[in-house]
PDB file of C-alpha atoms in Angstrom:
ATOM      1  CA  UNK A   1     -24.384   9.153  -3.542  1.00 41.00           C
ATOM      2  CA  UNK A   2     -22.318  12.084  -2.282  1.00 47.00           C
ATOM      3  CA  UNK A   3     -18.562  11.907  -2.937  1.00 59.00           C
ATOM      4  CA  UNK A   4     -16.261  11.494   0.049  1.00 68.00           C
ATOM      5  CA  UNK A   5     -14.451  14.599   1.290  1.00 84.00           C
ATOM      6  CA  UNK A   6     -10.942  14.990  -0.124  1.00 89.00           C
ATOM      7  CA  UNK A   7      -9.058  11.795   0.871  1.00 93.00           C
ATOM      8  CA  UNK A   8      -5.697  12.830  -0.582  1.00 95.00           C
ATOM      9  CA  UNK A   9      -2.528  12.580   1.534  1.00 97.00           C
ATOM     10  CA  UNK A  10      -0.853  15.649   2.984  1.00 98.00           C
ATOM     11  CA  UNK A  11       2.811  16.621   3.169  1.00 98.00           C
ATOM     12  CA  UNK A  12       4.796  19.680   4.190  1.00 97.00           C
ATOM     13  CA  UNK A  13       8.488  20.530   4.503  1.00 96.00           C
ATOM     14  CA  UNK A  14      10.316  21.780   7.587  1.00 97.00           C
ATOM     15  CA  UNK A  15      10.199  25.585   7.803  1.00 96.00           C
ATOM     16  CA  UNK A  16      11.108  26.158  11.466  1.00 92.00           C
ATOM     17  CA  UNK A  17      14.336  27.124  13.164  1.00 90.00           C
ATOM     18  CA  UNK A  18      16.766  24.979  15.134  1.00 90.00           C
ATOM     19  CA  UNK A  19      16.750  21.175  14.824  1.00 94.00           C
ATOM     20  CA  UNK A  20      14.498  19.960  12.023  1.00 97.00           C
ATOM     21  CA  UNK A  21      11.439  18.190  13.391  1.00 98.00           C
ATOM     22  CA  UNK A  22       9.028  15.955  11.503  1.00 98.00           C
ATOM     23  CA  UNK A  23       5.646  14.484  12.428  1.00 98.00           C
ATOM     24  CA  UNK A  24       4.343  11.314  10.797  1.00 98.00           C
ATOM     25  CA  UNK A  25       0.558  11.122  11.138  1.00 98.00           C
ATOM     26  CA  UNK A  26      -2.139   8.530  10.503  1.00 98.00           C
ATOM     27  CA  UNK A  27      -5.888   8.643  10.035  1.00 98.00           C
ATOM     28  CA  UNK A  28      -8.306   6.047  11.359  1.00 97.00           C
ATOM     29  CA  UNK A  29     -10.098   2.875  10.271  1.00 96.00           C
ATOM     30  CA  UNK A  30     -12.360   3.357   7.181  1.00 95.00           C
ATOM     31  CA  UNK A  31     -11.452   7.064   7.181  1.00 96.00           C
ATOM     32  CA  UNK A  32      -8.948   9.179   5.273  1.00 97.00           C
ATOM     33  CA  UNK A  33      -6.488  12.074   5.760  1.00 98.00           C
ATOM     34  CA  UNK A  34      -9.517  14.396   5.665  1.00 97.00           C
ATOM     35  CA  UNK A  35     -10.105  13.729   9.380  1.00 97.00           C
ATOM     36  CA  UNK A  36      -6.506  14.715  10.194  1.00 98.00           C
ATOM     37  CA  UNK A  37      -5.797  17.465   7.666  1.00 98.00           C
ATOM     38  CA  UNK A  38      -6.622  20.456   9.936  1.00 98.00           C
ATOM     39  CA  UNK A  39      -4.253  19.046  12.572  1.00 98.00           C
ATOM     40  CA  UNK A  40      -1.559  18.377   9.959  1.00 98.00           C
ATOM     41  CA  UNK A  41      -1.918  21.896   8.569  1.00 98.00           C
ATOM     42  CA  UNK A  42      -1.628  23.355  12.068  1.00 98.00           C
ATOM     43  CA  UNK A  43       1.626  21.504  12.732  1.00 98.00           C
ATOM     44  CA  UNK A  44       2.945  22.504   9.317  1.00 98.00           C
ATOM     45  CA  UNK A  45       2.200  26.151  10.174  1.00 98.00           C
ATOM     46  CA  UNK A  46       4.263  25.640  13.339  1.00 97.00           C
ATOM     47  CA  UNK A  47       7.216  24.838  11.084  1.00 97.00           C
ATOM     48  CA  UNK A  48       7.271  21.041  11.344  1.00 98.00           C
ATOM     49  CA  UNK A  49       7.667  18.706   8.391  1.00 98.00           C
ATOM     50  CA  UNK A  50       4.503  16.590   8.156  1.00 98.00           C
ATOM     51  CA  UNK A  51       3.634  13.364   6.360  1.00 98.00           C
ATOM     52  CA  UNK A  52       0.024  12.170   6.438  1.00 98.00           C
ATOM     53  CA  UNK A  53      -0.382   9.214   4.060  1.00 98.00           C
ATOM     54  CA  UNK A  54      -3.571   7.679   2.734  1.00 98.00           C
ATOM     55  CA  UNK A  55      -3.654   4.133   4.073  1.00 98.00           C
ATOM     56  CA  UNK A  56      -4.108   1.309   1.520  1.00 97.00           C
ATOM     57  CA  UNK A  57      -7.747   0.423   0.926  1.00 97.00           C
ATOM     58  CA  UNK A  58      -8.938   3.787   2.249  1.00 97.00           C
ATOM     59  CA  UNK A  59     -10.320   6.709   0.280  1.00 94.00           C
ATOM     60  CA  UNK A  60     -11.578   4.329  -2.436  1.00 95.00           C
ATOM     61  CA  UNK A  61     -14.322   1.816  -1.582  1.00 95.00           C
ATOM     62  CA  UNK A  62     -15.054  -0.445   1.360  1.00 94.00           C
ATOM     63  CA  UNK A  63     -14.816  -3.379  -1.036  1.00 96.00           C
ATOM     64  CA  UNK A  64     -11.209  -2.403  -1.756  1.00 97.00           C
ATOM     65  CA  UNK A  65     -10.479  -2.148   1.944  1.00 95.00           C
ATOM     66  CA  UNK A  66     -11.825  -5.674   2.454  1.00 95.00           C
ATOM     67  CA  UNK A  67      -8.918  -7.031   0.375  1.00 96.00           C
ATOM     68  CA  UNK A  68      -6.172  -5.400   2.459  1.00 96.00           C
ATOM     69  CA  UNK A  69      -4.047  -6.732   5.306  1.00 96.00           C
ATOM     70  CA  UNK A  70      -3.149  -4.747   8.399  1.00 97.00           C
ATOM     71  CA  UNK A  71       0.554  -4.950   7.562  1.00 97.00           C
ATOM     72  CA  UNK A  72      -0.137  -2.744   4.520  1.00 98.00           C
ATOM     73  CA  UNK A  73      -1.458  -0.002   6.805  1.00 98.00           C
ATOM     74  CA  UNK A  74       1.594  -0.260   9.050  1.00 98.00           C
ATOM     75  CA  UNK A  75       3.997  -0.225   6.126  1.00 98.00           C
ATOM     76  CA  UNK A  76       2.400   2.935   4.678  1.00 98.00           C
ATOM     77  CA  UNK A  77       2.982   4.831   7.919  1.00 98.00           C
ATOM     78  CA  UNK A  78       6.425   3.305   8.347  1.00 98.00           C
ATOM     79  CA  UNK A  79       7.424   4.442   4.847  1.00 98.00           C
ATOM     80  CA  UNK A  80       6.283   7.967   5.688  1.00 98.00           C
ATOM     81  CA  UNK A  81       8.323   7.809   8.892  1.00 98.00           C
ATOM     82  CA  UNK A  82      11.444   6.733   6.976  1.00 98.00           C
ATOM     83  CA  UNK A  83      10.957   9.617   4.549  1.00 98.00           C
ATOM     84  CA  UNK A  84      10.914  12.061   7.444  1.00 98.00           C
ATOM     85  CA  UNK A  85      13.805  10.344   9.214  1.00 97.00           C
ATOM     86  CA  UNK A  86      15.970  10.923   6.138  1.00 97.00           C
ATOM     87  CA  UNK A  87      15.163  14.636   6.213  1.00 96.00           C
ATOM     88  CA  UNK A  88      14.772  15.523   9.898  1.00 97.00           C
ATOM     89  CA  UNK A  89      16.792  15.431  13.106  1.00 97.00           C
ATOM     90  CA  UNK A  90      13.802  14.254  15.150  1.00 98.00           C
ATOM     91  CA  UNK A  91      10.499  12.598  14.245  1.00 98.00           C
ATOM     92  CA  UNK A  92       7.281  12.396  16.267  1.00 98.00           C
ATOM     93  CA  UNK A  93       4.341  10.055  15.548  1.00 98.00           C
ATOM     94  CA  UNK A  94       0.681  11.045  15.813  1.00 98.00           C
ATOM     95  CA  UNK A  95      -2.664   9.474  15.010  1.00 98.00           C
ATOM     96  CA  UNK A  96      -6.414   9.235  15.532  1.00 98.00           C
ATOM     97  CA  UNK A  97      -8.200   5.999  16.512  1.00 97.00           C
ATOM     98  CA  UNK A  98      -6.605   3.183  14.486  1.00 97.00           C
ATOM     99  CA  UNK A  99      -4.138   5.843  13.388  1.00 98.00           C
ATOM    100  CA  UNK A 100      -3.221   6.124  17.047  1.00 98.00           C
ATOM    101  CA  UNK A 101      -2.573   2.384  17.060  1.00 98.00           C
ATOM    102  CA  UNK A 102      -0.288   2.795  14.057  1.00 98.00           C
ATOM    103  CA  UNK A 103       1.504   5.725  15.696  1.00 98.00           C
ATOM    104  CA  UNK A 104       2.145   3.568  18.772  1.00 98.00           C
ATOM    105  CA  UNK A 105       3.501   0.814  16.506  1.00 98.00           C
ATOM    106  CA  UNK A 106       5.949   3.307  15.001  1.00 98.00           C
ATOM    107  CA  UNK A 107       6.945   4.400  18.516  1.00 98.00           C
ATOM    108  CA  UNK A 108       7.602   0.758  19.422  1.00 98.00           C
ATOM    109  CA  UNK A 109       9.580  -0.090  16.292  1.00 98.00           C
ATOM    110  CA  UNK A 110      11.361   3.134  15.310  1.00 98.00           C
ATOM    111  CA  UNK A 111      13.386   5.764  17.215  1.00 97.00           C
ATOM    112  CA  UNK A 112      10.718   8.453  17.588  1.00 98.00           C
ATOM    113  CA  UNK A 113      11.118  11.462  19.864  1.00 98.00           C
ATOM    114  CA  UNK A 114       7.537  11.201  21.137  1.00 98.00           C
ATOM    115  CA  UNK A 115       3.978  10.161  20.274  1.00 98.00           C
ATOM    116  CA  UNK A 116       0.618  11.958  20.310  1.00 98.00           C
ATOM    117  CA  UNK A 117      -2.580   9.921  20.001  1.00 98.00           C
ATOM    118  CA  UNK A 118      -6.265  10.832  20.000  1.00 98.00           C
ATOM    119  CA  UNK A 119      -8.746   8.164  21.140  1.00 98.00           C
ATOM    120  CA  UNK A 120      -6.359   5.358  20.169  1.00 98.00           C
ATOM    121  CA  UNK A 121      -7.739   1.875  19.632  1.00 96.00           C
ATOM    122  CA  UNK A 122      -6.228  -1.207  21.243  1.00 97.00           C
ATOM    123  CA  UNK A 123      -9.350  -3.156  22.266  1.00 94.00           C
ATOM    124  CA  UNK A 124     -12.463  -4.005  20.221  1.00 88.00           C
ATOM    125  CA  UNK A 125     -15.509  -3.992  22.483  1.00 80.00           C
ATOM    126  CA  UNK A 126     -18.001  -5.384  19.967  1.00 68.00           C
ATOM    127  CA  UNK A 127     -18.819  -8.959  21.115  1.00 59.00           C
ATOM    128  CA  UNK A 128     -18.830 -10.059  17.464  1.00 64.00           C
ATOM    129  CA  UNK A 129     -15.053  -9.583  17.465  1.00 59.00           C
ATOM    130  CA  UNK A 130     -14.694 -13.003  19.073  1.00 63.00           C
ATOM    131  CA  UNK A 131     -15.972 -14.668  15.894  1.00 54.00           C
ATOM    132  CA  UNK A 132     -15.033 -12.078  13.280  1.00 65.00           C
ATOM    133  CA  UNK A 133     -12.575 -14.497  11.658  1.00 63.00           C
ATOM    134  CA  UNK A 134     -15.512 -16.738  10.748  1.00 51.00           C
ATOM    135  CA  UNK A 135     -18.093 -13.980  10.371  1.00 63.00           C
ATOM    136  CA  UNK A 136     -16.196 -12.407   7.469  1.00 73.00           C
ATOM    137  CA  UNK A 137     -17.041 -15.445   5.307  1.00 68.00           C
ATOM    138  CA  UNK A 138     -20.788 -15.062   5.783  1.00 65.00           C
ATOM    139  CA  UNK A 139     -21.136 -11.294   6.181  1.00 75.00           C
ATOM    140  CA  UNK A 140     -19.286  -8.895   3.889  1.00 85.00           C
ATOM    141  CA  UNK A 141     -20.010  -5.648   5.723  1.00 87.00           C
ATOM    142  CA  UNK A 142     -21.816  -3.999   8.618  1.00 87.00           C
ATOM    143  CA  UNK A 143     -23.229  -0.480   9.079  1.00 85.00           C
ATOM    144  CA  UNK A 144     -20.669   2.312   9.271  1.00 86.00           C
ATOM    145  CA  UNK A 145     -19.011   3.405  12.489  1.00 83.00           C
ATOM    146  CA  UNK A 146     -18.406   6.860  10.973  1.00 87.00           C
ATOM    147  CA  UNK A 147     -19.111  10.416  12.098  1.00 94.00           C
ATOM    148  CA  UNK A 148     -19.077  10.005  15.867  1.00 96.00           C
ATOM    149  CA  UNK A 149     -18.779  13.785  16.142  1.00 98.00           C
ATOM    150  CA  UNK A 150     -20.601  16.070  18.566  1.00 98.00           C
ATOM    151  CA  UNK A 151     -20.178  19.198  16.458  1.00 97.00           C
ATOM    152  CA  UNK A 152     -23.146  19.543  14.053  1.00 96.00           C
ATOM    153  CA  UNK A 153     -22.728  19.303  10.300  1.00 95.00           C
ATOM    154  CA  UNK A 154     -19.287  17.697  10.211  1.00 96.00           C
ATOM    155  CA  UNK A 155     -18.525  14.715   7.959  1.00 95.00           C
ATOM    156  CA  UNK A 156     -15.266  12.807   8.505  1.00 96.00           C
ATOM    157  CA  UNK A 157     -15.517  11.178   5.082  1.00 92.00           C
ATOM    158  CA  UNK A 158     -15.433   7.549   6.221  1.00 94.00           C
ATOM    159  CA  UNK A 159     -16.990   4.619   4.375  1.00 94.00           C
ATOM    160  CA  UNK A 160     -20.768   4.067   4.526  1.00 92.00           C
ATOM    161  CA  UNK A 161     -20.110   0.385   5.331  1.00 92.00           C
ATOM    162  CA  UNK A 162     -17.484  -1.370   7.456  1.00 91.00           C
ATOM    163  CA  UNK A 163     -15.922  -4.418   5.746  1.00 92.00           C
ATOM    164  CA  UNK A 164     -15.921  -7.358   8.145  1.00 90.00           C
ATOM    165  CA  UNK A 165     -12.682  -8.752   6.678  1.00 93.00           C
ATOM    166  CA  UNK A 166     -10.984  -5.440   7.513  1.00 93.00           C
ATOM    167  CA  UNK A 167     -12.390  -5.593  11.042  1.00 90.00           C
ATOM    168  CA  UNK A 168     -10.653  -8.961  11.391  1.00 92.00           C
ATOM    169  CA  UNK A 169      -7.391  -7.350  10.254  1.00 95.00           C
ATOM    170  CA  UNK A 170      -7.935  -4.596  12.802  1.00 95.00           C
ATOM    171  CA  UNK A 171      -8.369  -7.150  15.571  1.00 91.00           C
ATOM    172  CA  UNK A 172      -5.105  -8.848  14.598  1.00 94.00           C
ATOM    173  CA  UNK A 173      -3.262  -5.536  14.489  1.00 96.00           C
ATOM    174  CA  UNK A 174      -4.552  -4.543  17.931  1.00 97.00           C
ATOM    175  CA  UNK A 175      -3.325  -7.827  19.406  1.00 95.00           C
ATOM    176  CA  UNK A 176       0.072  -7.482  17.788  1.00 96.00           C
ATOM    177  CA  UNK A 177       0.455  -3.852  18.834  1.00 98.00           C
ATOM    178  CA  UNK A 178      -0.470  -4.494  22.467  1.00 97.00           C
ATOM    179  CA  UNK A 179       2.406  -6.985  22.610  1.00 97.00           C
ATOM    180  CA  UNK A 180       4.792  -4.281  21.364  1.00 98.00           C
ATOM    181  CA  UNK A 181       3.767  -1.530  23.788  1.00 98.00           C
ATOM    182  CA  UNK A 182       6.449  -2.292  26.421  1.00 97.00           C
ATOM    183  CA  UNK A 183       9.088  -1.448  23.786  1.00 97.00           C
ATOM    184  CA  UNK A 184       8.077   2.231  23.781  1.00 98.00           C
ATOM    185  CA  UNK A 185      10.443   4.485  25.711  1.00 96.00           C
ATOM    186  CA  UNK A 186       9.706   7.944  24.291  1.00 98.00           C
ATOM    187  CA  UNK A 187       6.991  10.053  25.983  1.00 98.00           C
ATOM    188  CA  UNK A 188       3.343   9.672  24.978  1.00 98.00           C
ATOM    189  CA  UNK A 189       0.603  12.299  24.992  1.00 98.00           C
ATOM    190  CA  UNK A 190      -2.984  11.002  24.888  1.00 98.00           C
ATOM    191  CA  UNK A 191      -6.159  12.966  24.224  1.00 98.00           C
ATOM    192  CA  UNK A 192      -9.208  10.971  25.298  1.00 98.00           C
ATOM    193  CA  UNK A 193     -12.847  11.985  24.748  1.00 98.00           C
ATOM    194  CA  UNK A 194     -15.018  11.586  27.833  1.00 97.00           C
ATOM    195  CA  UNK A 195     -17.795  10.340  25.520  1.00 97.00           C
ATOM    196  CA  UNK A 196     -16.655   8.036  22.720  1.00 97.00           C
ATOM    197  CA  UNK A 197     -19.112   5.707  20.998  1.00 95.00           C
ATOM    198  CA  UNK A 198     -16.424   3.880  18.988  1.00 94.00           C
ATOM    199  CA  UNK A 199     -13.444   3.198  21.282  1.00 95.00           C
ATOM    200  CA  UNK A 200     -14.010   2.646  24.994  1.00 94.00           C
ATOM    201  CA  UNK A 201     -11.779   3.630  27.905  1.00 95.00           C
ATOM    202  CA  UNK A 202     -10.452   0.058  27.907  1.00 95.00           C
ATOM    203  CA  UNK A 203      -8.015   0.968  25.131  1.00 97.00           C
ATOM    204  CA  UNK A 204      -6.324   3.761  27.086  1.00 97.00           C
ATOM    205  CA  UNK A 205      -6.324   1.477  30.139  1.00 97.00           C
ATOM    206  CA  UNK A 206      -4.510  -1.149  28.067  1.00 96.00           C
ATOM    207  CA  UNK A 207      -1.980   1.478  27.021  1.00 98.00           C
ATOM    208  CA  UNK A 208      -1.360   2.741  30.544  1.00 97.00           C
ATOM    209  CA  UNK A 209      -1.028  -0.813  31.859  1.00 97.00           C
ATOM    210  CA  UNK A 210       1.487  -1.881  29.229  1.00 97.00           C
ATOM    211  CA  UNK A 211       3.853   1.079  28.772  1.00 97.00           C
ATOM    212  CA  UNK A 212       6.580   2.280  31.108  1.00 95.00           C
ATOM    213  CA  UNK A 213       7.326   5.400  29.046  1.00 96.00           C
ATOM    214  CA  UNK A 214       6.144   8.783  30.387  1.00 97.00           C
ATOM    215  CA  UNK A 215       2.412   8.986  29.698  1.00 98.00           C
ATOM    216  CA  UNK A 216       0.128  12.009  29.990  1.00 97.00           C
ATOM    217  CA  UNK A 217      -3.623  11.752  29.391  1.00 98.00           C
ATOM    218  CA  UNK A 218      -5.927  14.732  28.829  1.00 97.00           C
ATOM    219  CA  UNK A 219      -9.720  14.467  28.780  1.00 98.00           C
ATOM    220  CA  UNK A 220     -11.746  16.111  26.010  1.00 98.00           C
ATOM    221  CA  UNK A 221     -15.105  17.093  27.472  1.00 98.00           C
ATOM    222  CA  UNK A 222     -16.789  18.481  24.359  1.00 98.00           C
ATOM    223  CA  UNK A 223     -15.978  15.991  21.611  1.00 98.00           C
ATOM    224  CA  UNK A 224     -16.840  12.449  20.581  1.00 98.00           C
ATOM    225  CA  UNK A 225     -14.558   9.942  18.840  1.00 98.00           C
ATOM    226  CA  UNK A 226     -13.399  11.975  15.821  1.00 98.00           C
ATOM    227  CA  UNK A 227     -12.117  14.717  18.094  1.00 98.00           C
ATOM    228  CA  UNK A 228      -9.728  16.122  15.474  1.00 98.00           C
ATOM    229  CA  UNK A 229     -12.803  17.525  13.679  1.00 98.00           C
ATOM    230  CA  UNK A 230     -14.852  18.217  16.793  1.00 98.00           C
ATOM    231  CA  UNK A 231     -15.241  21.013  19.334  1.00 98.00           C
ATOM    232  CA  UNK A 232     -11.957  20.289  21.127  1.00 98.00           C
ATOM    233  CA  UNK A 233      -9.824  20.132  17.980  1.00 98.00           C
ATOM    234  CA  UNK A 234      -7.982  23.374  18.737  1.00 98.00           C
ATOM    235  CA  UNK A 235      -6.995  22.022  22.169  1.00 98.00           C
ATOM    236  CA  UNK A 236      -5.523  18.933  20.500  1.00 98.00           C
ATOM    237  CA  UNK A 237      -3.617  21.019  17.980  1.00 98.00           C
ATOM    238  CA  UNK A 238      -2.161  23.407  20.552  1.00 98.00           C
ATOM    239  CA  UNK A 239      -1.532  20.611  23.032  1.00 98.00           C
ATOM    240  CA  UNK A 240       0.382  18.517  20.515  1.00 98.00           C
ATOM    241  CA  UNK A 241       2.599  21.453  19.512  1.00 98.00           C
ATOM    242  CA  UNK A 242       3.222  22.192  23.198  1.00 98.00           C
ATOM    243  CA  UNK A 243       4.110  18.516  23.765  1.00 98.00           C
ATOM    244  CA  UNK A 244       6.627  18.621  20.918  1.00 98.00           C
ATOM    245  CA  UNK A 245       8.245  21.801  22.245  1.00 97.00           C
ATOM    246  CA  UNK A 246       8.370  20.416  25.789  1.00 97.00           C
ATOM    247  CA  UNK A 247       9.842  17.123  24.629  1.00 97.00           C
ATOM    248  CA  UNK A 248      12.475  18.868  22.538  1.00 96.00           C
ATOM    249  CA  UNK A 249      13.406  21.110  25.467  1.00 94.00           C
ATOM    250  CA  UNK A 250      13.853  17.991  27.595  1.00 92.00           C
ATOM    251  CA  UNK A 251      16.069  16.389  24.966  1.00 90.00           C
ATOM    252  CA  UNK A 252      18.185  19.532  24.704  1.00 84.00           C
ATOM    253  CA  UNK A 253      18.833  19.554  28.447  1.00 80.00           C
ATOM    254  CA  UNK A 254      19.377  15.804  28.750  1.00 74.00           C
ATOM    255  CA  UNK A 255      22.552  13.836  28.369  1.00 48.00           C
ATOM    256  CA  UNK A 256      20.515  10.843  27.171  1.00 46.00           C
ATOM    257  CA  UNK A 257      20.684   9.689  23.540  1.00 43.00           C
ATOM    258  CA  UNK A 258      19.163  12.286  21.234  1.00 42.00           C
ATOM    259  CA  UNK A 259      16.370  10.120  19.841  1.00 42.00           C
ATOM    260  CA  UNK A 260      14.896   7.793  22.457  1.00 41.00           C
ATOM    261  CA  UNK A 261      12.611   4.919  21.658  1.00 41.00           C
ATOM    262  CA  UNK A 262      12.290   1.264  20.751  1.00 43.00           C
ATOM    263  CA  UNK A 263      14.361  -1.123  18.744  1.00 41.00           C
ATOM    264  CA  UNK A 264      13.809  -1.112  15.004  1.00 45.00           C
ATOM    265  CA  UNK A 265      11.395  -3.831  13.911  1.00 44.00           C
ATOM    266  CA  UNK A 266      10.692  -3.990  10.204  1.00 40.00           C
ATOM    267  CA  UNK A 267       8.016  -6.692  10.234  1.00 43.00           C
ATOM    268  CA  UNK A 268       6.108  -8.298  13.041  1.00 42.00           C
ATOM    269  CA  UNK A 269       6.281 -12.079  13.455  1.00 37.00           C
ATOM    270  CA  UNK A 270       2.538 -12.136  14.154  1.00 41.00           C
ATOM    271  CA  UNK A 271       0.218 -12.534  11.198  1.00 39.00           C
TER     272      UNK A 271
END
């Protein structure tokens, strides 16, 4: 069995000029920071402080992931946000797939300056999701949903199996996050692959239907789901840095509060 690509977290300090800006980032379901590291390194080279944690139950075994609750994933990203908030004047949130869901949760519960998401998940299209709460007791895992990448020879380093108990946690987190979306007030930048075999267009539709914050969606024509490692990755990297600069310029010229976004919410009432 081949070892997974490096799943270790990534962190960088602010090295830019002007107001200090941080970006808290999150990888996706069954994956690891490996799928986000090139993006994180790009933003670090732009001078931003970056925190990209390894989510609990990830980067180990799928059996470990099966024992985790979705709140653990949220708390890991929230802790990384708080670390940046203590060091930076402004913090942005960013994520891929389920990491996009977590970034949107941070935007709804913390005062972020803006959010960038790539193929974010908010809806599970698999019909088995309707009974996943029962299915997890009779089926421990299903085949992997990994490596939906158009570019040849690229491995995102996700698990070879998907734990059904974790899929149930994912479903609960999606439901809880959708309810929080109207809280988001800071601008959102979405990168959406035109062909995605993991997350359908229904998730971005859910996002656009539920938020009133400024929302911009760009289509990626040459990438599948894991677009941060695919052919359009450089467009995502440049586009996210441009979004941060544009958002900061808007804040500098605005008389609005310096750090717009939702009301702090430490823990969700939904379980």
